[in-house]
Amino acid sequence: MQILTPHVYWSQRHGEIYLRVDLSDAKNLEISLQENNTLQFRAQGHGAKGVNEYKFSLEFLEPVRPEIKHKSTQRQVDIKIKKQEDRWWNRLTLQGKKPLFLTPDFDRWLDESDAEMELQAKEKINKISVESRVRKDPYLGLKKGYLFMYNLVQFLGFSWIFVNMTVRLFILGQDSFYDTFHTTADMMYFCQMLAVLEVINPLLGLVKSGFFPAMLQVAGRNVILFVVFGSLEDMQNKPVVFFVFYLWSTIEIFRYPFYMLACISTEWKLLTWLRYNLWIPLYPLGGVAEAVAVIQSLPIFDETRLFSLPLPALLGHSLSFSYTLRVYLVLMFLGLFTNCRHLYKQRRRRYRTRKPKVQ
């Protein structure tokens, strides 16, 4: 059989050489690297001159590694050779004149700048892949577990309050308004004392939410619960307690499960919608209910002189705590406005849509 030379197409990257031998149904394939850095190829197959034995040799411009990978298909033989050093070659062979059977593989051809960009892109992808596999924060699981449990406990607490008040409302009707505090105050005390952690968590970097909005909400609710309701027995039997507690619990039975599911990277679309929309009617209503509670407590503080500030004899006996609550009323509505603006920004970020580009 006549020995012929096949068509060979080549391309390169900084660290590799690719050869594509135009030889289909190759058999008896022999590929080796000689000591003089020369690649020897021999095989039988169907090439440009029909079925024959084909061979060629290439002495590379610079040293290559002895490990040679190849793959034979029905159409061609693909050869992959690693360079000894990752650098760009000006040509493939040591001899200046290119062999007649050797042609650039334009399907895979890149110039040096394009190959450099491809290499940088691969390095960036590999870096991202490695970083994604390596846990940056060794305590991330512990933090998520703590936040999940906190939100779960708060959800269960406020759910108990909500269900208890709802059932009593259906059974007793308006009569349930007057003993709300005595039936649910203990659980509300527990939940609101635990809510102090919502002020601490942003300071510790456990959550990304702002410290100031959390502090305003927790402090405002605790003033109503512990000072207005908790210290005045006359306030504990008023219907306003029912409305304040019911609005608080309605908000929280949707807020806490939303954050709880976020800890395990899970989303329920209906719950997400409620989280970002339910505050629009409930927060203003809650603010109005809290304001009514404060206004109703003013004459009681004037009469009982509870928490009054002693004054010198020339100025009078004492300064009623009701004046402090009047100032608090103003601050409460400023805080309500701040919280609503914060929630509005969160909602806008969540549901913002990209404007189409003008062509």
Short mmCIF file of C-alpha atoms in Angstrom, two decimals:
data_model
loop_
_atom_site.label_atom_id
_atom_site.label_comp_id
_atom_site.label_asym_id
_atom_site.label_seq_id
_atom_site.Cartn_x
_atom_site.Cartn_y
_atom_site.Cartn_z
CA MET A 1 0.00 0.00 0.00
CA GLN A 2 1.24 3.50 -0.86
CA ILE A 3 2.22 5.62 2.20
CA LEU A 4 0.67 9.08 2.00
CA THR A 5 0.42 12.21 4.15
CA PRO A 6 -3.04 13.26 5.46
CA HIS A 7 -4.31 16.79 5.79
CA VAL A 8 -3.54 18.08 9.30
CA TYR A 9 -5.23 21.14 10.82
CA TRP A 10 -3.73 22.81 13.90
CA SER A 11 -4.58 25.44 16.49
CA GLN A 12 -3.19 26.39 19.89
CA ARG A 13 -3.89 27.91 23.28
CA HIS A 14 -1.35 29.15 25.80
CA GLY A 15 -0.91 25.69 27.30
CA GLU A 16 -2.07 23.27 24.60
CA ILE A 17 -1.82 22.28 20.93
CA TYR A 18 -4.74 20.83 18.99
CA LEU A 19 -4.28 18.72 15.85
CA ARG A 20 -7.12 17.49 13.67
CA VAL A 21 -6.10 14.77 11.22
CA ASP A 22 -8.44 14.46 8.23
CA LEU A 23 -8.61 10.66 8.29
CA SER A 24 -11.87 8.74 8.66
CA ASP A 25 -12.25 5.20 10.05
CA ALA A 26 -8.64 5.23 11.24
CA LYS A 27 -7.19 1.85 12.26
CA ASN A 28 -3.84 0.63 13.58
CA LEU A 29 -3.27 4.07 15.05
CA GLU A 30 0.29 4.82 16.22
CA ILE A 31 1.08 8.19 17.83
CA SER A 32 4.36 8.78 19.67
CA LEU A 33 6.70 11.56 20.73
CA GLN A 34 10.38 11.11 19.86
CA GLU A 35 13.33 12.35 21.90
CA ASN A 36 13.96 15.21 19.49
CA ASN A 37 10.52 16.66 20.33
CA THR A 38 9.03 15.23 17.14
CA LEU A 39 5.53 13.81 16.88
CA GLN A 40 5.22 10.64 14.80
CA PHE A 41 1.82 9.65 13.42
CA ARG A 42 0.91 6.49 11.48
CA ALA A 43 -2.51 4.98 10.75
CA GLN A 44 -4.62 3.28 8.11
CA GLY A 45 -7.81 4.94 7.02
CA HIS A 46 -9.77 6.79 4.39
CA GLY A 47 -8.09 10.06 3.50
CA ALA A 48 -7.60 12.29 0.49
CA LYS A 49 -6.23 9.36 -1.53
CA GLY A 50 -8.79 6.81 -0.49
CA VAL A 51 -8.07 3.92 1.85
CA ASN A 52 -4.32 3.86 2.44
CA GLU A 53 -1.69 4.08 5.10
CA TYR A 54 -1.01 7.67 6.11
CA LYS A 55 1.78 9.11 8.22
CA PHE A 56 3.46 12.40 9.08
CA SER A 57 5.96 13.85 11.55
CA LEU A 58 6.13 17.29 13.18
CA GLU A 59 9.11 18.70 15.06
CA PHE A 60 7.59 21.23 17.47
CA LEU A 61 8.95 24.71 18.00
CA GLU A 62 9.37 24.20 21.76
CA PRO A 63 9.30 21.22 24.14
CA VAL A 64 5.96 19.50 24.83
CA ARG A 65 4.91 17.03 27.47
CA PRO A 66 5.06 13.32 26.60
CA GLU A 67 1.44 12.69 27.57
CA ILE A 68 -0.56 12.77 24.33
CA LYS A 69 -4.33 12.45 24.25
CA HIS A 70 -6.13 11.43 21.09
CA LYS A 71 -9.62 10.46 20.00
CA SER A 72 -10.53 8.70 16.78
CA THR A 73 -13.96 9.17 15.23
CA GLN A 74 -15.54 8.07 11.97
CA ARG A 75 -14.53 11.37 10.39
CA GLN A 76 -11.19 12.39 11.93
CA VAL A 77 -8.50 11.91 14.57
CA ASP A 78 -8.26 14.59 17.25
CA ILE A 79 -4.92 14.99 19.07
CA LYS A 80 -4.29 17.12 22.15
CA ILE A 81 -0.75 17.91 23.29
CA LYS A 82 0.27 19.97 26.33
CA LYS A 83 3.11 22.45 26.06
CA GLN A 84 5.99 22.23 28.52
CA GLU A 85 5.50 25.94 29.35
CA ASP A 86 2.30 27.97 29.09
CA ARG A 87 3.30 30.46 26.42
CA TRP A 88 2.18 31.52 22.96
CA TRP A 89 4.06 30.09 19.97
CA ASN A 90 4.70 32.15 16.84
CA ARG A 91 4.49 28.97 14.76
CA LEU A 92 4.02 25.24 15.29
CA THR A 93 7.17 23.67 13.86
CA LEU A 94 10.85 24.27 14.43
CA GLN A 95 11.54 24.55 10.72
CA GLY A 96 10.68 27.93 9.31
CA LYS A 97 8.82 26.64 6.26
CA LYS A 98 5.40 25.17 7.04
CA PRO A 99 4.82 21.62 5.77
CA LEU A 100 2.45 21.40 2.82
CA PHE A 101 0.04 19.07 4.62
CA LEU A 102 -0.32 21.44 7.64
CA THR A 103 -3.10 24.06 7.67
CA PRO A 104 -4.54 26.31 10.42
CA ASP A 105 -7.76 24.96 11.97
CA PHE A 106 -9.95 28.02 11.52
CA ASP A 107 -12.83 26.36 13.36
CA ARG A 108 -10.81 26.56 16.58
CA TRP A 109 -8.35 29.30 15.65
CA LEU A 110 -7.78 32.22 18.04
CA ASP A 111 -5.15 34.91 17.95
CA GLU A 112 -3.05 35.60 21.03
CA SER A 113 -5.31 38.35 22.46
CA ASP A 114 -8.48 36.27 22.01
CA ALA A 115 -6.79 33.27 23.62
CA GLU A 116 -5.72 35.47 26.53
CA MET A 117 -9.32 36.61 27.06
CA GLU A 118 -10.53 33.00 26.89
CA LEU A 119 -7.91 32.00 29.48
CA GLN A 120 -8.92 34.82 31.81
CA ALA A 121 -12.59 33.86 31.48
CA LYS A 122 -11.80 30.23 32.35
CA GLU A 123 -9.72 31.31 35.36
CA LYS A 124 -12.57 33.52 36.55
CA ILE A 125 -15.10 30.69 36.20
CA ASN A 126 -12.79 28.30 38.04
CA LYS A 127 -12.28 30.85 40.81
CA ILE A 128 -16.03 31.34 41.22
CA SER A 129 -16.54 27.58 41.23
CA VAL A 130 -13.92 27.10 43.95
CA GLU A 131 -15.31 29.97 46.02
CA SER A 132 -18.81 28.54 45.75
CA ARG A 133 -17.60 25.20 47.07
CA VAL A 134 -15.67 26.73 49.95
CA ARG A 135 -17.91 27.98 52.74
CA LYS A 136 -16.78 31.51 53.55
CA ASP A 137 -18.40 31.63 56.95
CA PRO A 138 -17.79 28.50 59.06
CA TYR A 139 -20.66 29.54 61.34
CA LEU A 140 -23.16 30.12 58.53
CA GLY A 141 -25.13 26.97 59.33
CA LEU A 142 -25.25 27.86 63.02
CA LYS A 143 -26.44 31.41 62.26
CA LYS A 144 -29.16 30.18 59.91
CA GLY A 145 -30.25 27.60 62.47
CA TYR A 146 -30.52 30.27 65.16
CA LEU A 147 -32.51 32.63 62.92
CA PHE A 148 -34.79 29.80 61.79
CA MET A 149 -35.56 28.82 65.38
CA TYR A 150 -36.09 32.44 66.45
CA ASN A 151 -38.59 33.09 63.66
CA LEU A 152 -40.29 29.75 64.31
CA VAL A 153 -40.77 30.50 68.04
CA GLN A 154 -42.12 33.98 67.28
CA PHE A 155 -44.45 32.61 64.62
CA LEU A 156 -45.84 30.02 67.04
CA GLY A 157 -46.26 32.63 69.79
CA PHE A 158 -48.13 35.15 67.67
CA SER A 159 -50.15 32.38 66.02
CA TRP A 160 -51.32 31.27 69.46
CA ILE A 161 -52.39 34.85 70.26
CA PHE A 162 -54.17 35.26 66.91
CA VAL A 163 -56.01 31.94 67.09
CA ASN A 164 -56.96 32.46 70.75
CA MET A 165 -58.40 35.91 70.07
CA THR A 166 -60.20 34.76 66.92
CA VAL A 167 -61.86 31.79 68.63
CA ARG A 168 -62.92 33.90 71.62
CA LEU A 169 -64.32 36.54 69.24
CA PHE A 170 -66.53 33.95 67.49
CA ILE A 171 -67.68 32.44 70.76
CA LEU A 172 -68.08 35.50 73.00
CA GLY A 173 -68.53 38.27 70.45
CA GLN A 174 -67.87 41.77 71.80
CA ASP A 175 -67.47 40.43 75.34
CA SER A 176 -64.07 39.09 74.32
CA PHE A 177 -62.85 42.69 73.88
CA TYR A 178 -62.78 43.30 77.62
CA ASP A 179 -60.60 40.40 78.80
CA THR A 180 -58.09 40.21 75.94
CA PHE A 181 -55.23 41.39 78.13
CA HIS A 182 -55.85 38.81 80.86
CA THR A 183 -56.03 35.90 78.40
CA THR A 184 -53.12 36.75 76.07
CA ALA A 185 -50.83 39.15 77.95
CA ASP A 186 -48.38 36.48 79.15
CA MET A 187 -47.70 35.26 75.63
CA MET A 188 -47.51 38.80 74.31
CA TYR A 189 -45.00 39.67 77.06
CA PHE A 190 -42.89 36.68 76.02
CA CYS A 191 -42.97 37.52 72.30
CA GLN A 192 -42.17 41.19 72.79
CA MET A 193 -39.30 40.52 75.18
CA LEU A 194 -37.92 38.02 72.66
CA ALA A 195 -38.33 40.64 69.91
CA VAL A 196 -35.46 42.60 71.48
CA LEU A 197 -33.23 40.15 69.57
CA GLU A 198 -34.41 41.84 66.36
CA VAL A 199 -32.53 44.94 67.49
CA ILE A 200 -29.44 42.93 68.43
CA ASN A 201 -29.27 40.75 65.30
CA PRO A 202 -28.45 43.61 62.87
CA LEU A 203 -25.73 44.86 65.23
CA LEU A 204 -24.12 41.41 65.20
CA GLY A 205 -24.38 41.19 61.41
CA LEU A 206 -26.73 38.19 61.54
CA VAL A 207 -29.32 39.89 59.31
CA LYS A 208 -29.08 42.58 56.66
CA SER A 209 -32.11 44.57 57.84
CA GLY A 210 -31.53 48.01 59.33
CA PHE A 211 -31.05 48.53 63.05
CA PHE A 212 -33.04 51.78 63.26
CA PRO A 213 -36.40 50.53 61.83
CA ALA A 214 -36.24 47.42 64.05
CA MET A 215 -35.46 49.51 67.12
CA LEU A 216 -38.37 51.89 66.41
CA GLN A 217 -40.89 49.06 66.08
CA VAL A 218 -39.71 47.05 69.10
CA ALA A 219 -39.37 50.10 71.37
CA GLY A 220 -42.74 51.51 70.30
CA ARG A 221 -44.59 48.27 70.93
CA ASN A 222 -42.90 47.75 74.30
CA VAL A 223 -43.96 51.22 75.45
CA ILE A 224 -47.58 50.37 74.61
CA LEU A 225 -47.43 46.88 76.12
CA PHE A 226 -45.40 47.39 79.29
CA VAL A 227 -46.10 51.06 80.13
CA VAL A 228 -49.58 51.85 78.84
CA PHE A 229 -51.23 48.43 79.26
CA GLY A 230 -49.03 46.66 81.77
CA SER A 231 -48.78 49.40 84.39
CA LEU A 232 -52.41 50.62 84.30
CA GLU A 233 -55.09 48.14 85.37
CA ASP A 234 -57.80 50.51 84.12
CA MET A 235 -56.41 50.16 80.58
CA GLN A 236 -56.34 46.37 80.65
CA ASN A 237 -60.13 46.04 80.36
CA LYS A 238 -60.56 48.45 77.45
CA PRO A 239 -61.50 47.20 73.95
CA VAL A 240 -58.51 49.00 72.45
CA VAL A 241 -56.27 46.21 73.80
CA PHE A 242 -58.05 43.74 71.55
CA PHE A 243 -57.49 45.81 68.42
CA VAL A 244 -53.81 46.50 69.20
CA PHE A 245 -53.03 42.84 69.93
CA TYR A 246 -55.04 41.57 66.97
CA LEU A 247 -53.32 43.90 64.50
CA TRP A 248 -49.87 43.06 65.89
CA SER A 249 -50.45 39.32 65.66
CA THR A 250 -51.96 39.54 62.16
CA ILE A 251 -48.84 41.28 60.89
CA GLU A 252 -46.45 38.84 62.55
CA ILE A 253 -48.08 35.55 61.52
CA PHE A 254 -47.09 36.41 57.94
CA ARG A 255 -43.78 38.20 58.60
CA TYR A 256 -42.07 35.54 60.69
CA PRO A 257 -42.77 32.54 58.41
CA PHE A 258 -41.46 34.58 55.46
CA TYR A 259 -38.11 35.06 57.22
CA MET A 260 -38.19 31.49 58.49
CA LEU A 261 -38.43 30.10 54.95
CA ALA A 262 -35.73 32.54 53.78
CA CYS A 263 -33.33 30.85 56.21
CA ILE A 264 -33.65 27.62 54.23
CA SER A 265 -33.67 29.40 50.82
CA THR A 266 -37.33 28.60 50.21
CA GLU A 267 -40.02 30.93 48.91
CA TRP A 268 -43.80 30.68 48.90
CA LYS A 269 -45.10 33.28 46.46
CA LEU A 270 -48.39 33.89 48.28
CA LEU A 271 -46.55 34.41 51.56
CA THR A 272 -44.09 36.74 49.85
CA TRP A 273 -46.93 38.80 48.41
CA LEU A 274 -48.60 39.05 51.84
CA ARG A 275 -45.30 40.01 53.46
CA TYR A 276 -44.75 42.93 51.08
CA ASN A 277 -48.36 44.11 50.79
CA LEU A 278 -50.25 43.37 53.98
CA TRP A 279 -48.40 46.06 55.92
CA ILE A 280 -50.00 48.77 53.75
CA PRO A 281 -53.37 48.65 55.58
CA LEU A 282 -52.24 47.02 58.84
CA TYR A 283 -49.38 49.32 59.87
CA PRO A 284 -51.44 52.54 59.70
CA LEU A 285 -54.35 50.82 61.49
CA GLY A 286 -51.94 49.58 64.14
CA GLY A 287 -50.57 53.09 64.56
CA VAL A 288 -54.08 54.50 64.99
CA ALA A 289 -54.94 51.79 67.58
CA GLU A 290 -51.75 52.51 69.53
CA ALA A 291 -52.48 56.25 69.44
CA VAL A 292 -56.00 55.64 70.80
CA ALA A 293 -54.51 53.57 73.63
CA VAL A 294 -52.07 56.36 74.51
CA ILE A 295 -54.80 59.03 74.42
CA GLN A 296 -57.08 56.94 76.65
CA SER A 297 -54.26 56.49 79.16
CA LEU A 298 -53.49 60.21 79.54
CA PRO A 299 -56.23 61.04 82.09
CA ILE A 300 -55.42 57.88 84.04
CA PHE A 301 -51.76 58.88 84.37
CA ASP A 302 -52.87 62.40 85.43
CA GLU A 303 -55.15 60.94 88.09
CA THR A 304 -52.84 58.25 89.48
CA ARG A 305 -49.63 60.35 89.12
CA LEU A 306 -47.86 57.14 88.12
CA PHE A 307 -44.34 57.71 86.78
CA SER A 308 -44.73 61.45 87.52
CA LEU A 309 -41.51 63.44 87.80
CA PRO A 310 -41.05 65.21 91.19
CA LEU A 311 -40.47 68.98 90.92
CA PRO A 312 -39.25 71.65 93.35
CA ALA A 313 -41.98 73.26 95.52
CA LEU A 314 -41.80 76.55 93.59
CA LEU A 315 -42.62 74.77 90.31
CA GLY A 316 -45.31 72.48 91.68
CA HIS A 317 -45.59 69.03 93.17
CA SER A 318 -44.78 66.90 90.10
CA LEU A 319 -44.81 66.73 86.33
CA SER A 320 -47.35 64.20 85.08
CA PHE A 321 -46.11 61.36 82.91
CA SER A 322 -48.91 62.23 80.49
CA TYR A 323 -46.79 65.08 79.10
CA THR A 324 -44.11 62.54 78.19
CA LEU A 325 -46.75 60.47 76.43
CA ARG A 326 -47.92 63.52 74.47
CA VAL A 327 -44.38 63.93 73.16
CA TYR A 328 -44.30 60.19 72.51
CA LEU A 329 -47.44 60.49 70.36
CA VAL A 330 -45.62 62.82 68.00
CA LEU A 331 -42.54 60.58 67.94
CA MET A 332 -44.75 57.52 67.40
CA PHE A 333 -46.19 58.89 64.16
CA LEU A 334 -42.72 59.92 63.00
CA GLY A 335 -41.57 56.37 63.71
CA LEU A 336 -44.60 54.97 61.86
CA PHE A 337 -43.73 57.11 58.85
CA THR A 338 -40.09 55.92 58.99
CA ASN A 339 -41.10 52.26 59.18
CA CYS A 340 -43.62 52.59 56.36
CA ARG A 341 -41.04 54.29 54.16
CA HIS A 342 -38.55 51.50 54.95
CA LEU A 343 -41.13 48.83 54.06
CA TYR A 344 -42.08 50.70 50.90
CA LYS A 345 -38.44 50.71 49.76
CA GLN A 346 -38.20 46.99 50.46
CA ARG A 347 -41.37 46.39 48.46
CA ARG A 348 -40.16 48.51 45.56
CA ARG A 349 -36.82 46.67 45.45
CA ARG A 350 -38.66 43.36 45.50
CA TYR A 351 -41.09 44.14 42.70
CA ARG A 352 -39.18 46.63 40.61
CA THR A 353 -39.21 45.93 36.87
CA ARG A 354 -36.52 46.85 34.41
CA LYS A 355 -37.51 49.48 31.90
CA PRO A 356 -37.13 48.38 28.29
CA LYS A 357 -34.22 49.95 26.48
CA VAL A 358 -35.13 52.63 23.95
CA GLN A 359 -33.69 51.67 20.59
#
